[in-house]
DNA sequence: TGTACATCAGTGAACGCGCGTTCACTGATGTAC
DNA sequence: TGTACATCAGTGAACGCGCGTTCACTGATGTAC
């Protein structure tokens, strides 16, 4: 057992932190979770990481750059969660599709800090193309799923995949942002958001002529 | 023409502002529009209104109280816009329903400051019940519209109105927040958000067995 | 119609605070030979 | 394997700034009689 290999998360080695970049991001997530994306400061993140207020500048150009990094990581985690839920459409596209919606809501609920950094931080996406790119990858999972669903329809009744994907995204996102988010801005409703979304998706798919009655 | 009656908006009478409360709200809207709900300060609102930094305390307990008032007014305007679009379901519930969706998107696009104060300011709704109440009234318009649509269905195929209203709200809100908002957080898509929403609503209604093919 | 007075809605100076950022610096780490 | 040196990733003190909030105050307005 040596000092160097066995320190836990957040422990300090001495003069050099060793993992400051990660520690700052972790601190940012905690602060955003508690106070929203507005109530997070560079200085406080430094303090939480146990480091002088000048240290973060070795890793991030400024406050926005840190938030952008958080948003990017959020989208990476989001993409993983969605892809895991979709699981290439197994066992059936329809079942997998419903899992996908559930995963969207679960992410908003369990990772409110990521969620608000990704969607409500006010970052200009054009200033941070790498964030946008990760967001596009997450959307790609959704679109892929829509394409698989569409493929089960006869050729003359297939809707444009982009349109369908944007519909499903809007529906899921609206529900997540209004009723499923994991912070105090959640609006209470007398039912489970997962079931609400599932019902909406069923009706929508029915409207497309899929599954059903 | 007297000095007292003819001053324009924002003009000062002298020692007493005469309309400070309104001026502060107007200033807050401008600041939120430019910098988001986080980038708005009590002090700057006072400056914009041409008044000392202590003056706002005569009208608002603190910064949050001002934002809450902005959100409340936003919901009032929103309710009016939705009710106007719905127009009691004239000439037909279906046509009016589509106008309603358009009005939702138009509000997000034309009033981004209200929109973000209402939905993204991080206010705890339970701390400001009057904001929640106004939000509920806006939702009431949507629900009323859904009930009118549902009434056109045979009795044995009517979905629960609350469920349908929450579906439509989620769909509209997601689209507004992602693709139709009037600020820099809007995500560009290669089609008009209004048409995208209209298509989604048609498919959804079709799934309910309304209108159609 | 005047006058005295209460109330209202501002002023402006002051406070303590935390933030973002910079600077010259220094301890720790990595590498060339 | 040592040693010299370059580079990296921190320190800590300092700065100017704007914020929120308070305070005793005062000018303007409204009202009772």
Short mmCIF file of C-alpha atoms (C1' of nucleotides) in Angstrom, two decimals:
data_model
loop_
_atom_site.label_atom_id
_atom_site.label_comp_id
_atom_site.label_asym_id
_atom_site.label_seq_id
_atom_site.Cartn_x
_atom_site.Cartn_y
_atom_site.Cartn_z
CA UNK A 1 0.00 0.00 0.00
CA UNK A 2 1.66 3.19 -1.15
CA UNK A 3 0.58 6.79 -0.84
CA UNK A 4 0.61 7.36 -4.54
CA UNK A 5 -1.61 4.62 -5.80
CA UNK A 6 -4.21 4.33 -3.12
CA UNK A 7 -5.69 7.78 -2.71
CA UNK A 8 -9.44 7.94 -3.09
CA UNK A 9 -11.39 10.34 -5.28
CA UNK A 10 -10.80 13.96 -4.35
CA UNK A 11 -7.71 13.17 -2.30
CA UNK A 12 -4.71 15.36 -2.90
CA UNK A 13 -1.22 14.20 -3.65
CA UNK A 14 0.45 17.41 -2.56
CA UNK A 15 1.44 20.34 -4.63
CA UNK A 16 0.06 18.82 -7.80
CA UNK A 17 -3.55 17.79 -7.72
CA UNK A 18 -3.06 15.01 -10.21
CA UNK A 19 -6.58 15.03 -11.58
CA UNK A 20 -7.76 18.59 -11.38
CA UNK A 21 -9.60 18.67 -14.66
CA UNK A 22 -11.86 15.82 -13.62
CA UNK A 23 -12.27 17.22 -10.13
CA UNK A 24 -13.42 20.57 -11.53
CA UNK A 25 -15.99 18.93 -13.74
CA UNK A 26 -17.26 16.89 -10.84
CA UNK A 27 -17.51 20.04 -8.72
CA UNK A 28 -19.34 21.83 -11.52
CA UNK A 29 -21.88 19.02 -11.72
CA UNK A 30 -22.53 19.21 -8.01
CA UNK A 31 -22.93 22.97 -8.09
CA UNK A 32 -25.22 22.91 -11.11
CA UNK A 33 -27.29 20.21 -9.49
CA UNK A 34 -27.75 22.34 -6.39
CA UNK A 35 -28.20 25.79 -7.88
CA UNK A 36 -28.81 25.46 -11.58
CA UNK A 37 -26.40 26.39 -14.37
CA UNK A 38 -26.51 30.04 -13.40
CA UNK A 39 -25.50 29.43 -9.83
CA UNK A 40 -22.14 27.98 -10.59
CA UNK A 41 -18.92 29.93 -10.40
CA UNK A 42 -15.41 29.20 -11.42
CA UNK A 43 -14.14 30.23 -8.01
CA UNK A 44 -16.47 27.93 -6.16
CA UNK A 45 -15.54 25.00 -8.35
CA UNK A 46 -11.90 25.65 -7.54
CA UNK A 47 -12.70 25.79 -3.84
CA UNK A 48 -14.61 22.52 -4.03
CA UNK A 49 -11.62 20.90 -5.71
CA UNK A 50 -9.39 22.21 -2.93
CA UNK A 51 -7.30 24.33 -5.19
CA UNK A 52 -6.44 28.02 -5.56
CA UNK A 53 -8.74 30.18 -7.69
CA UNK A 54 -6.07 30.56 -10.35
CA UNK A 55 -5.58 26.84 -10.89
CA UNK A 56 -8.60 26.18 -13.12
CA UNK A 57 -7.12 28.46 -15.76
CA UNK A 58 -4.52 25.77 -16.47
CA UNK A 59 -7.35 23.57 -17.74
CA UNK A 60 -10.15 25.78 -19.01
CA UNK A 61 -10.06 29.05 -20.86
CA UNK A 62 -12.97 30.39 -18.83
CA UNK A 63 -16.19 29.55 -17.11
CA UNK A 64 -18.09 28.91 -20.32
CA UNK A 65 -15.44 26.50 -21.53
CA UNK A 66 -15.96 24.42 -18.41
CA UNK A 67 -19.72 24.39 -18.81
CA UNK A 68 -19.30 23.44 -22.45
CA UNK A 69 -17.14 20.53 -21.39
CA UNK A 70 -19.76 19.44 -18.91
CA UNK A 71 -22.42 19.65 -21.62
CA UNK A 72 -20.26 17.64 -23.98
CA UNK A 73 -19.72 14.89 -21.42
CA UNK A 74 -23.42 15.00 -20.68
CA UNK A 75 -24.21 14.31 -24.32
CA UNK A 76 -21.68 11.49 -24.36
CA UNK A 77 -23.34 9.87 -21.36
CA UNK A 78 -26.74 10.54 -22.90
CA UNK A 79 -25.74 8.85 -26.15
CA UNK A 80 -24.50 5.83 -24.24
CA UNK A 81 -27.71 5.61 -22.22
CA UNK A 82 -29.89 5.90 -25.30
CA UNK A 83 -27.86 3.38 -27.28
CA UNK A 84 -27.96 0.95 -24.39
CA UNK A 85 -31.73 1.27 -24.16
CA UNK A 86 -32.22 0.92 -27.89
CA UNK A 87 -29.90 -2.07 -28.02
CA UNK A 88 -30.07 -2.21 -31.80
CA UNK A 89 -33.81 -2.75 -31.66
CA UNK A 90 -33.76 -6.00 -29.69
CA UNK A 91 -35.88 -7.98 -29.10
CA UNK A 92 -38.33 -6.06 -31.30
CA UNK A 93 -38.09 -2.51 -32.62
CA UNK A 94 -41.28 -1.58 -30.82
CA UNK A 95 -40.16 -2.79 -27.42
CA UNK A 96 -36.77 -1.22 -27.85
CA UNK A 97 -38.36 2.02 -28.94
CA UNK A 98 -40.36 2.26 -25.75
CA UNK A 99 -37.25 1.58 -23.70
CA UNK A 100 -35.60 4.44 -25.55
CA UNK A 101 -38.24 6.90 -24.40
CA UNK A 102 -37.90 5.64 -20.86
CA UNK A 103 -34.16 6.19 -21.03
CA UNK A 104 -34.65 9.80 -22.11
CA UNK A 105 -36.84 10.51 -19.12
CA UNK A 106 -34.60 8.57 -16.76
CA UNK A 107 -31.61 10.62 -17.82
CA UNK A 108 -33.42 13.90 -17.16
CA UNK A 109 -34.49 12.60 -13.80
CA UNK A 110 -31.22 11.07 -12.65
CA UNK A 111 -28.81 13.57 -14.16
CA UNK A 112 -30.47 16.96 -13.76
CA UNK A 113 -27.11 18.71 -13.76
CA UNK A 114 -26.05 17.23 -17.07
CA UNK A 115 -29.50 17.83 -18.44
CA UNK A 116 -29.56 21.52 -17.67
CA UNK A 117 -25.97 22.03 -18.80
CA UNK A 118 -26.90 20.37 -22.08
CA UNK A 119 -30.19 22.07 -22.73
CA UNK A 120 -30.59 25.11 -20.51
CA UNK A 121 -27.20 26.63 -19.92
CA UNK A 122 -27.68 29.22 -22.63
CA UNK A 123 -24.48 28.19 -24.40
CA UNK A 124 -24.42 29.20 -27.99
CA UNK A 125 -24.00 25.93 -29.86
CA UNK A 126 -22.20 27.64 -32.70
CA UNK A 127 -19.47 28.72 -30.26
CA UNK A 128 -18.94 25.14 -29.14
CA UNK A 129 -19.17 22.88 -32.19
CA UNK A 130 -17.86 19.89 -30.25
CA UNK A 131 -20.90 20.15 -27.99
CA UNK A 132 -23.17 20.33 -30.97
CA UNK A 133 -21.42 17.34 -32.52
CA UNK A 134 -22.01 15.24 -29.42
CA UNK A 135 -25.62 16.38 -29.36
CA UNK A 136 -25.96 15.27 -32.95
CA UNK A 137 -24.64 11.84 -32.05
CA UNK A 138 -27.28 11.47 -29.35
CA UNK A 139 -29.92 12.47 -31.86
CA UNK A 140 -28.44 9.91 -34.24
CA UNK A 141 -29.46 7.09 -31.90
CA UNK A 142 -33.01 8.37 -31.93
CA UNK A 143 -33.01 8.67 -35.67
CA UNK A 144 -31.60 5.21 -36.16
CA UNK A 145 -34.39 3.82 -33.99
CA UNK A 146 -36.99 5.69 -36.03
CA UNK A 147 -35.56 4.29 -39.21
CA UNK A 148 -35.85 0.77 -37.85
CA UNK A 149 -39.46 1.38 -36.92
CA UNK A 150 -40.22 2.88 -40.28
CA UNK A 151 -38.72 -0.13 -42.02
CA UNK A 152 -41.52 -2.25 -40.59
CA UNK A 153 -44.05 -0.27 -42.61
CA UNK A 154 -45.05 -0.96 -46.21
CA UNK A 155 -43.02 1.17 -48.60
CA UNK A 156 -45.83 3.45 -49.67
CA UNK A 157 -46.66 4.51 -46.12
CA UNK A 158 -43.26 5.39 -44.76
CA UNK A 159 -42.87 8.85 -43.23
CA UNK A 160 -39.61 10.80 -43.59
CA UNK A 161 -37.25 9.51 -40.89
CA UNK A 162 -35.96 12.97 -40.00
CA UNK A 163 -39.48 14.20 -39.39
CA UNK A 164 -40.37 11.25 -37.23
CA UNK A 165 -37.16 11.54 -35.24
CA UNK A 166 -37.78 15.24 -34.59
CA UNK A 167 -41.33 14.47 -33.50
CA UNK A 168 -40.20 11.85 -31.02
CA UNK A 169 -37.39 14.04 -29.79
CA UNK A 170 -39.74 16.96 -29.19
CA UNK A 171 -42.24 14.82 -27.39
CA UNK A 172 -39.67 13.15 -25.17
CA UNK A 173 -37.82 16.35 -24.51
CA UNK A 174 -40.91 18.33 -23.65
CA UNK A 175 -42.02 15.69 -21.23
CA UNK A 176 -38.58 15.43 -19.68
CA UNK A 177 -38.20 19.18 -19.27
CA UNK A 178 -41.68 19.72 -17.85
CA UNK A 179 -42.50 16.61 -15.85
CA UNK A 180 -39.56 14.30 -15.43
CA UNK A 181 -36.59 16.50 -14.58
CA UNK A 182 -34.83 15.76 -11.36
CA UNK A 183 -34.76 19.24 -9.89
CA UNK A 184 -37.17 21.63 -8.28
CA UNK A 185 -38.48 22.95 -11.58
CA UNK A 186 -40.35 19.70 -12.18
CA UNK A 187 -44.08 20.17 -12.51
CA UNK A 188 -46.00 17.55 -10.59
CA UNK A 189 -48.57 15.50 -12.48
CA UNK A 190 -50.85 12.76 -11.19
CA UNK A 191 -49.22 9.95 -13.17
CA UNK A 192 -45.84 8.57 -14.02
CA UNK A 193 -44.09 10.42 -16.80
CA UNK A 194 -42.85 7.12 -18.25
CA UNK A 195 -46.39 5.87 -18.72
CA UNK A 196 -47.49 9.20 -20.11
CA UNK A 197 -44.74 9.09 -22.71
CA UNK A 198 -45.36 5.48 -23.54
CA UNK A 199 -49.02 6.21 -24.19
CA UNK A 200 -48.18 9.18 -26.38
CA UNK A 201 -45.71 7.16 -28.43
CA UNK A 202 -48.25 4.38 -28.88
CA UNK A 203 -50.85 6.82 -30.14
CA UNK A 204 -48.33 8.46 -32.43
CA UNK A 205 -47.19 5.14 -33.87
CA UNK A 206 -50.80 4.16 -34.29
CA UNK A 207 -51.26 7.33 -36.29
CA UNK A 208 -48.43 6.19 -38.51
CA UNK A 209 -50.14 2.84 -38.92
CA UNK A 210 -47.80 0.85 -36.72
CA UNK A 211 -48.79 -1.79 -34.24
CA UNK A 212 -52.10 -1.30 -32.72
CA UNK A 213 -55.66 -1.94 -32.70
CA UNK B 1 -50.19 69.77 -23.83
CA UNK B 2 -48.86 69.56 -20.34
CA UNK B 3 -45.67 68.13 -18.98
CA UNK B 4 -47.42 65.73 -16.74
CA UNK B 5 -49.68 63.95 -19.11
CA UNK B 6 -47.61 63.71 -22.23
CA UNK B 7 -44.39 62.04 -21.24
CA UNK B 8 -43.50 59.02 -23.29
CA UNK B 9 -42.59 55.59 -21.99
CA UNK B 10 -39.50 55.63 -19.85
CA UNK B 11 -39.60 59.41 -19.40
CA UNK B 12 -39.09 60.70 -15.88
CA UNK B 13 -41.26 63.15 -14.07
CA UNK B 14 -38.64 64.21 -11.55
CA UNK B 15 -38.03 62.86 -8.12
CA UNK B 16 -40.75 60.29 -8.46
CA UNK B 17 -40.52 57.94 -11.36
CA UNK B 18 -44.24 57.48 -11.62
CA UNK B 19 -44.15 54.04 -13.13
CA UNK B 20 -41.10 52.33 -11.74
CA UNK B 21 -42.61 48.93 -11.26
CA UNK B 22 -43.47 48.66 -14.93
CA UNK B 23 -40.15 50.13 -15.99
CA UNK B 24 -38.25 47.54 -13.95
CA UNK B 25 -40.18 44.71 -15.51
CA UNK B 26 -39.55 46.09 -18.97
CA UNK B 27 -35.85 46.38 -18.17
CA UNK B 28 -35.78 42.83 -16.86
CA UNK B 29 -37.34 41.57 -20.08
CA UNK B 30 -34.71 43.34 -22.13
CA UNK B 31 -31.88 41.99 -20.03
CA UNK B 32 -33.21 38.44 -20.02
CA UNK B 33 -33.67 38.63 -23.76
CA UNK B 34 -30.05 39.64 -24.21
CA UNK B 35 -28.31 37.48 -21.65
CA UNK B 36 -30.71 34.83 -20.46
CA UNK B 37 -32.37 34.63 -17.06
CA UNK B 38 -29.05 34.18 -15.32
CA UNK B 39 -27.53 37.31 -16.77
CA UNK B 40 -29.95 39.69 -15.20
CA UNK B 41 -29.24 41.68 -12.09
CA UNK B 42 -31.34 43.84 -9.87
CA UNK B 43 -28.77 46.62 -10.07
CA UNK B 44 -28.71 46.67 -13.83
CA UNK B 45 -32.48 46.76 -14.04
CA UNK B 46 -32.43 49.79 -11.75
CA UNK B 47 -29.82 51.46 -13.93
CA UNK B 48 -31.83 50.80 -17.06
CA UNK B 49 -34.84 52.40 -15.41
CA UNK B 50 -32.72 55.43 -14.53
CA UNK B 51 -33.11 54.98 -10.82
CA UNK B 52 -30.87 54.42 -7.81
CA UNK B 53 -30.00 50.83 -6.89
CA UNK B 54 -32.09 51.05 -3.74
CA UNK B 55 -35.28 52.08 -5.48
CA UNK B 56 -36.39 48.63 -6.71
CA UNK B 57 -36.74 47.51 -3.10
CA UNK B 58 -39.83 49.69 -2.84
CA UNK B 59 -41.50 47.39 -5.36
CA UNK B 60 -39.94 43.95 -5.12
CA UNK B 61 -38.70 42.05 -2.13
CA UNK B 62 -35.70 40.79 -4.08
CA UNK B 63 -34.38 39.68 -7.42
CA UNK B 64 -36.36 36.45 -7.46
CA UNK B 65 -39.59 38.28 -6.75
CA UNK B 66 -39.04 40.38 -9.84
CA UNK B 67 -38.34 37.34 -12.00
CA UNK B 68 -41.42 35.66 -10.60
CA UNK B 69 -43.48 38.69 -11.55
CA UNK B 70 -42.05 38.57 -15.06
CA UNK B 71 -42.88 34.87 -15.27
CA UNK B 72 -46.41 35.53 -14.04
CA UNK B 73 -46.96 38.23 -16.64
CA UNK B 74 -45.49 35.93 -19.23
CA UNK B 75 -48.05 33.27 -18.39
CA UNK B 76 -50.81 35.87 -18.56
CA UNK B 77 -49.72 36.92 -22.03
CA UNK B 78 -49.31 33.28 -22.98
CA UNK B 79 -52.82 32.45 -21.83
CA UNK B 80 -54.20 35.36 -23.85
CA UNK B 81 -52.28 34.29 -26.95
CA UNK B 82 -53.43 30.69 -26.66
CA UNK B 83 -57.04 31.64 -25.99
CA UNK B 84 -57.02 34.00 -28.95
CA UNK B 85 -55.68 31.26 -31.21
CA UNK B 86 -58.12 28.68 -29.94
CA UNK B 87 -61.02 31.12 -30.28
CA UNK B 88 -63.41 28.69 -28.65
CA UNK B 89 -62.78 26.17 -31.39
CA UNK B 90 -63.96 28.26 -34.32
CA UNK B 91 -64.52 27.59 -37.13
CA UNK B 92 -63.83 23.92 -36.43
CA UNK B 93 -62.10 22.33 -33.44
CA UNK B 94 -59.49 20.82 -35.73
CA UNK B 95 -58.54 24.07 -37.41
CA UNK B 96 -58.51 25.92 -34.12
CA UNK B 97 -56.39 23.19 -32.58
CA UNK B 98 -53.73 23.63 -35.20
CA UNK B 99 -53.74 27.38 -34.67
CA UNK B 100 -53.19 26.71 -31.00
CA UNK B 101 -49.99 24.81 -31.69
CA UNK B 102 -48.80 27.59 -33.94
CA UNK B 103 -49.46 30.11 -31.19
CA UNK B 104 -47.35 28.12 -28.75
CA UNK B 105 -44.38 28.17 -31.10
CA UNK B 106 -44.93 31.80 -32.03
CA UNK B 107 -44.84 32.81 -28.40
CA UNK B 108 -41.53 31.02 -27.81
CA UNK B 109 -40.14 32.65 -30.89
CA UNK B 110 -41.38 36.18 -30.35
CA UNK B 111 -41.09 36.38 -26.59
CA UNK B 112 -37.92 34.50 -25.70
CA UNK B 113 -37.48 36.51 -22.54
CA UNK B 114 -40.91 35.64 -21.21
CA UNK B 115 -40.42 32.07 -22.33
CA UNK B 116 -37.20 31.55 -20.44
CA UNK B 117 -38.46 33.36 -17.35
CA UNK B 118 -41.49 31.08 -17.40
CA UNK B 119 -39.78 27.79 -18.05
CA UNK B 120 -36.05 28.07 -17.50
CA UNK B 121 -35.42 30.54 -14.74
CA UNK B 122 -35.08 27.82 -12.14
CA UNK B 123 -37.76 29.38 -9.93
CA UNK B 124 -39.27 26.92 -7.54
CA UNK B 125 -42.95 26.93 -8.41
CA UNK B 126 -43.92 26.07 -4.87
CA UNK B 127 -42.30 29.31 -3.68
CA UNK B 128 -44.40 31.35 -6.08
CA UNK B 129 -47.90 29.89 -6.16
CA UNK B 130 -49.24 32.84 -8.13
CA UNK B 131 -46.87 31.92 -10.96
CA UNK B 132 -47.99 28.34 -10.82
CA UNK B 133 -51.63 29.47 -10.84
CA UNK B 134 -51.11 31.50 -14.00
CA UNK B 135 -49.29 28.57 -15.56
CA UNK B 136 -52.25 26.40 -14.74
CA UNK B 137 -54.57 28.84 -16.47
CA UNK B 138 -52.49 28.64 -19.64
CA UNK B 139 -52.62 24.88 -19.45
CA UNK B 140 -56.38 25.18 -18.98
CA UNK B 141 -56.75 26.62 -22.47
CA UNK B 142 -54.93 23.64 -23.88
CA UNK B 143 -57.02 21.25 -21.89
CA UNK B 144 -60.23 22.89 -22.93
CA UNK B 145 -59.20 22.54 -26.54
CA UNK B 146 -58.43 18.87 -26.05
CA UNK B 147 -61.81 18.33 -24.48
CA UNK B 148 -63.50 19.89 -27.49
CA UNK B 149 -61.55 17.63 -29.82
CA UNK B 150 -62.33 14.59 -27.73
CA UNK B 151 -66.01 15.43 -27.83
CA UNK B 152 -66.00 14.80 -31.57
CA UNK B 153 -65.14 11.16 -30.95
CA UNK B 154 -67.63 8.38 -30.28
CA UNK B 155 -68.05 7.85 -26.56
CA UNK B 156 -66.33 4.49 -26.39
CA UNK B 157 -63.12 5.77 -27.97
CA UNK B 158 -62.47 8.91 -25.94
CA UNK B 159 -59.07 9.21 -24.29
CA UNK B 160 -58.67 10.88 -20.89
CA UNK B 161 -58.56 14.65 -21.51
CA UNK B 162 -55.76 15.25 -19.01
CA UNK B 163 -53.59 12.69 -20.71
CA UNK B 164 -54.19 14.14 -24.13
CA UNK B 165 -53.55 17.67 -22.91
CA UNK B 166 -50.27 16.64 -21.32
CA UNK B 167 -49.25 14.90 -24.53
CA UNK B 168 -49.93 17.95 -26.63
CA UNK B 169 -48.27 20.23 -24.13
CA UNK B 170 -45.13 18.09 -24.06
CA UNK B 171 -44.96 17.90 -27.81
CA UNK B 172 -45.47 21.63 -28.31
CA UNK B 173 -43.16 22.56 -25.50
CA UNK B 174 -40.36 20.29 -26.62
CA UNK B 175 -40.54 21.67 -30.10
CA UNK B 176 -40.65 25.23 -28.86
CA UNK B 177 -37.71 24.77 -26.51
CA UNK B 178 -35.55 22.93 -29.02
CA UNK B 179 -36.38 24.39 -32.42
CA UNK B 180 -38.59 27.44 -32.20
CA UNK B 181 -37.19 29.57 -29.40
CA UNK B 182 -36.20 33.08 -30.32
CA UNK B 183 -32.74 33.10 -28.83
CA UNK B 184 -29.34 31.67 -29.63
CA UNK B 185 -30.06 28.31 -28.02
CA UNK B 186 -32.37 27.42 -30.89
CA UNK B 187 -31.28 24.32 -32.80
CA UNK B 188 -31.53 24.78 -36.53
CA UNK B 189 -33.56 22.25 -38.50
CA UNK B 190 -34.21 22.09 -42.24
CA UNK B 191 -37.92 22.82 -42.03
CA UNK B 192 -40.34 25.16 -40.37
CA UNK B 193 -41.15 24.26 -36.78
CA UNK B 194 -44.81 25.15 -37.36
CA UNK B 195 -45.12 22.56 -40.10
CA UNK B 196 -43.25 20.01 -38.06
CA UNK B 197 -45.64 20.46 -35.16
CA UNK B 198 -48.69 20.45 -37.39
CA UNK B 199 -47.62 17.14 -38.89
CA UNK B 200 -46.99 15.62 -35.48
CA UNK B 201 -50.38 16.73 -34.22
CA UNK B 202 -52.07 15.29 -37.29
CA UNK B 203 -50.39 11.94 -36.79
CA UNK B 204 -51.24 11.97 -33.10
CA UNK B 205 -54.89 12.80 -33.77
CA UNK B 206 -54.95 10.13 -36.40
CA UNK B 207 -53.73 7.71 -33.78
CA UNK B 208 -56.70 8.74 -31.65
CA UNK B 209 -58.97 8.10 -34.58
CA UNK B 210 -59.67 11.72 -35.41
CA UNK B 211 -59.84 13.21 -38.88
CA UNK B 212 -57.81 11.54 -41.37
CA UNK B 213 -57.14 9.30 -44.08
"C1'" DT C 1 -59.53 77.23 -1.09
"C1'" DG C 2 -55.51 76.81 2.21
"C1'" DT C 3 -52.86 74.67 5.29
"C1'" DA C 4 -50.85 71.00 8.15
"C1'" DC C 5 -49.57 66.69 8.16
"C1'" DA C 6 -48.96 61.71 6.94
"C1'" DT C 7 -47.46 58.79 3.66
"C1'" DC C 8 -45.21 57.36 -0.30
"C1'" DA C 9 -41.37 56.66 -3.44
"C1'" DG C 10 -37.41 58.12 -4.31
"C1'" DT C 11 -31.87 59.39 -3.11
"C1'" DG C 12 -27.02 58.54 -2.44
"C1'" DA C 13 -23.53 56.97 0.32
"C1'" DA C 14 -21.79 53.13 2.36
"C1'" DC C 15 -20.91 48.18 3.60
"C1'" DG C 16 -19.10 43.64 2.98
"C1'" DC C 17 -18.71 40.16 -0.36
"C1'" DG C 18 -17.32 37.04 -3.92
"C1'" DC C 19 -16.05 36.93 -8.57
"C1'" DG C 20 -12.91 36.71 -12.53
"C1'" DT C 21 -8.47 37.43 -13.79
"C1'" DT C 22 -3.36 38.58 -13.68
"C1'" DC C 23 1.13 38.02 -12.05
"C1'" DA C 24 5.57 36.50 -10.63
"C1'" DC C 25 6.60 32.61 -8.30
"C1'" DT C 26 7.75 27.58 -7.16
"C1'" DG C 27 7.38 22.69 -6.28
"C1'" DA C 28 6.94 18.38 -8.88
"C1'" DT C 29 7.54 15.71 -12.88
"C1'" DG C 30 9.60 14.13 -17.11
"C1'" DT C 31 13.51 13.62 -20.19
"C1'" DA C 32 18.14 13.88 -22.55
"C1'" DC C 33 22.50 12.35 -22.17
"C1'" DT D 1 22.11 5.24 -12.69
"C1'" DG D 2 22.83 10.33 -12.00
"C1'" DT D 3 22.44 14.75 -13.08
"C1'" DA D 4 20.95 19.00 -15.42
"C1'" DC D 5 17.45 21.09 -17.27
"C1'" DA D 6 12.83 22.07 -19.38
"C1'" DT D 7 8.23 21.90 -18.68
"C1'" DC D 8 4.12 21.41 -16.27
"C1'" DA D 9 0.65 22.43 -12.81
"C1'" DG D 10 0.13 24.39 -9.02
"C1'" DT D 11 0.40 28.86 -5.31
"C1'" DG D 12 -1.06 33.05 -3.12
"C1'" DA D 13 -1.43 37.78 -3.18
"C1'" DA D 14 -3.44 41.37 -5.45
"C1'" DC D 15 -6.53 44.10 -8.55
"C1'" DG D 16 -10.71 46.27 -9.98
"C1'" DC D 17 -15.46 45.39 -10.33
"C1'" DG D 18 -20.36 45.03 -9.73
"C1'" DC D 19 -23.64 43.08 -6.82
"C1'" DG D 20 -27.14 43.01 -3.12
"C1'" DT D 21 -28.60 45.31 0.67
"C1'" DT D 22 -29.02 48.81 4.52
"C1'" DC D 23 -29.59 53.28 6.20
"C1'" DA D 24 -30.98 57.86 7.36
"C1'" DC D 25 -32.64 61.07 4.48
"C1'" DT D 26 -35.88 64.03 1.53
"C1'" DG D 27 -38.82 65.60 -2.18
"C1'" DA D 28 -43.49 64.82 -3.96
"C1'" DT D 29 -48.11 63.52 -3.41
"C1'" DG D 30 -52.49 62.84 -1.18
"C1'" DT D 31 -55.83 63.97 2.37
"C1'" DA D 32 -58.36 65.86 6.49
"C1'" DC D 33 -60.36 69.73 8.03
#
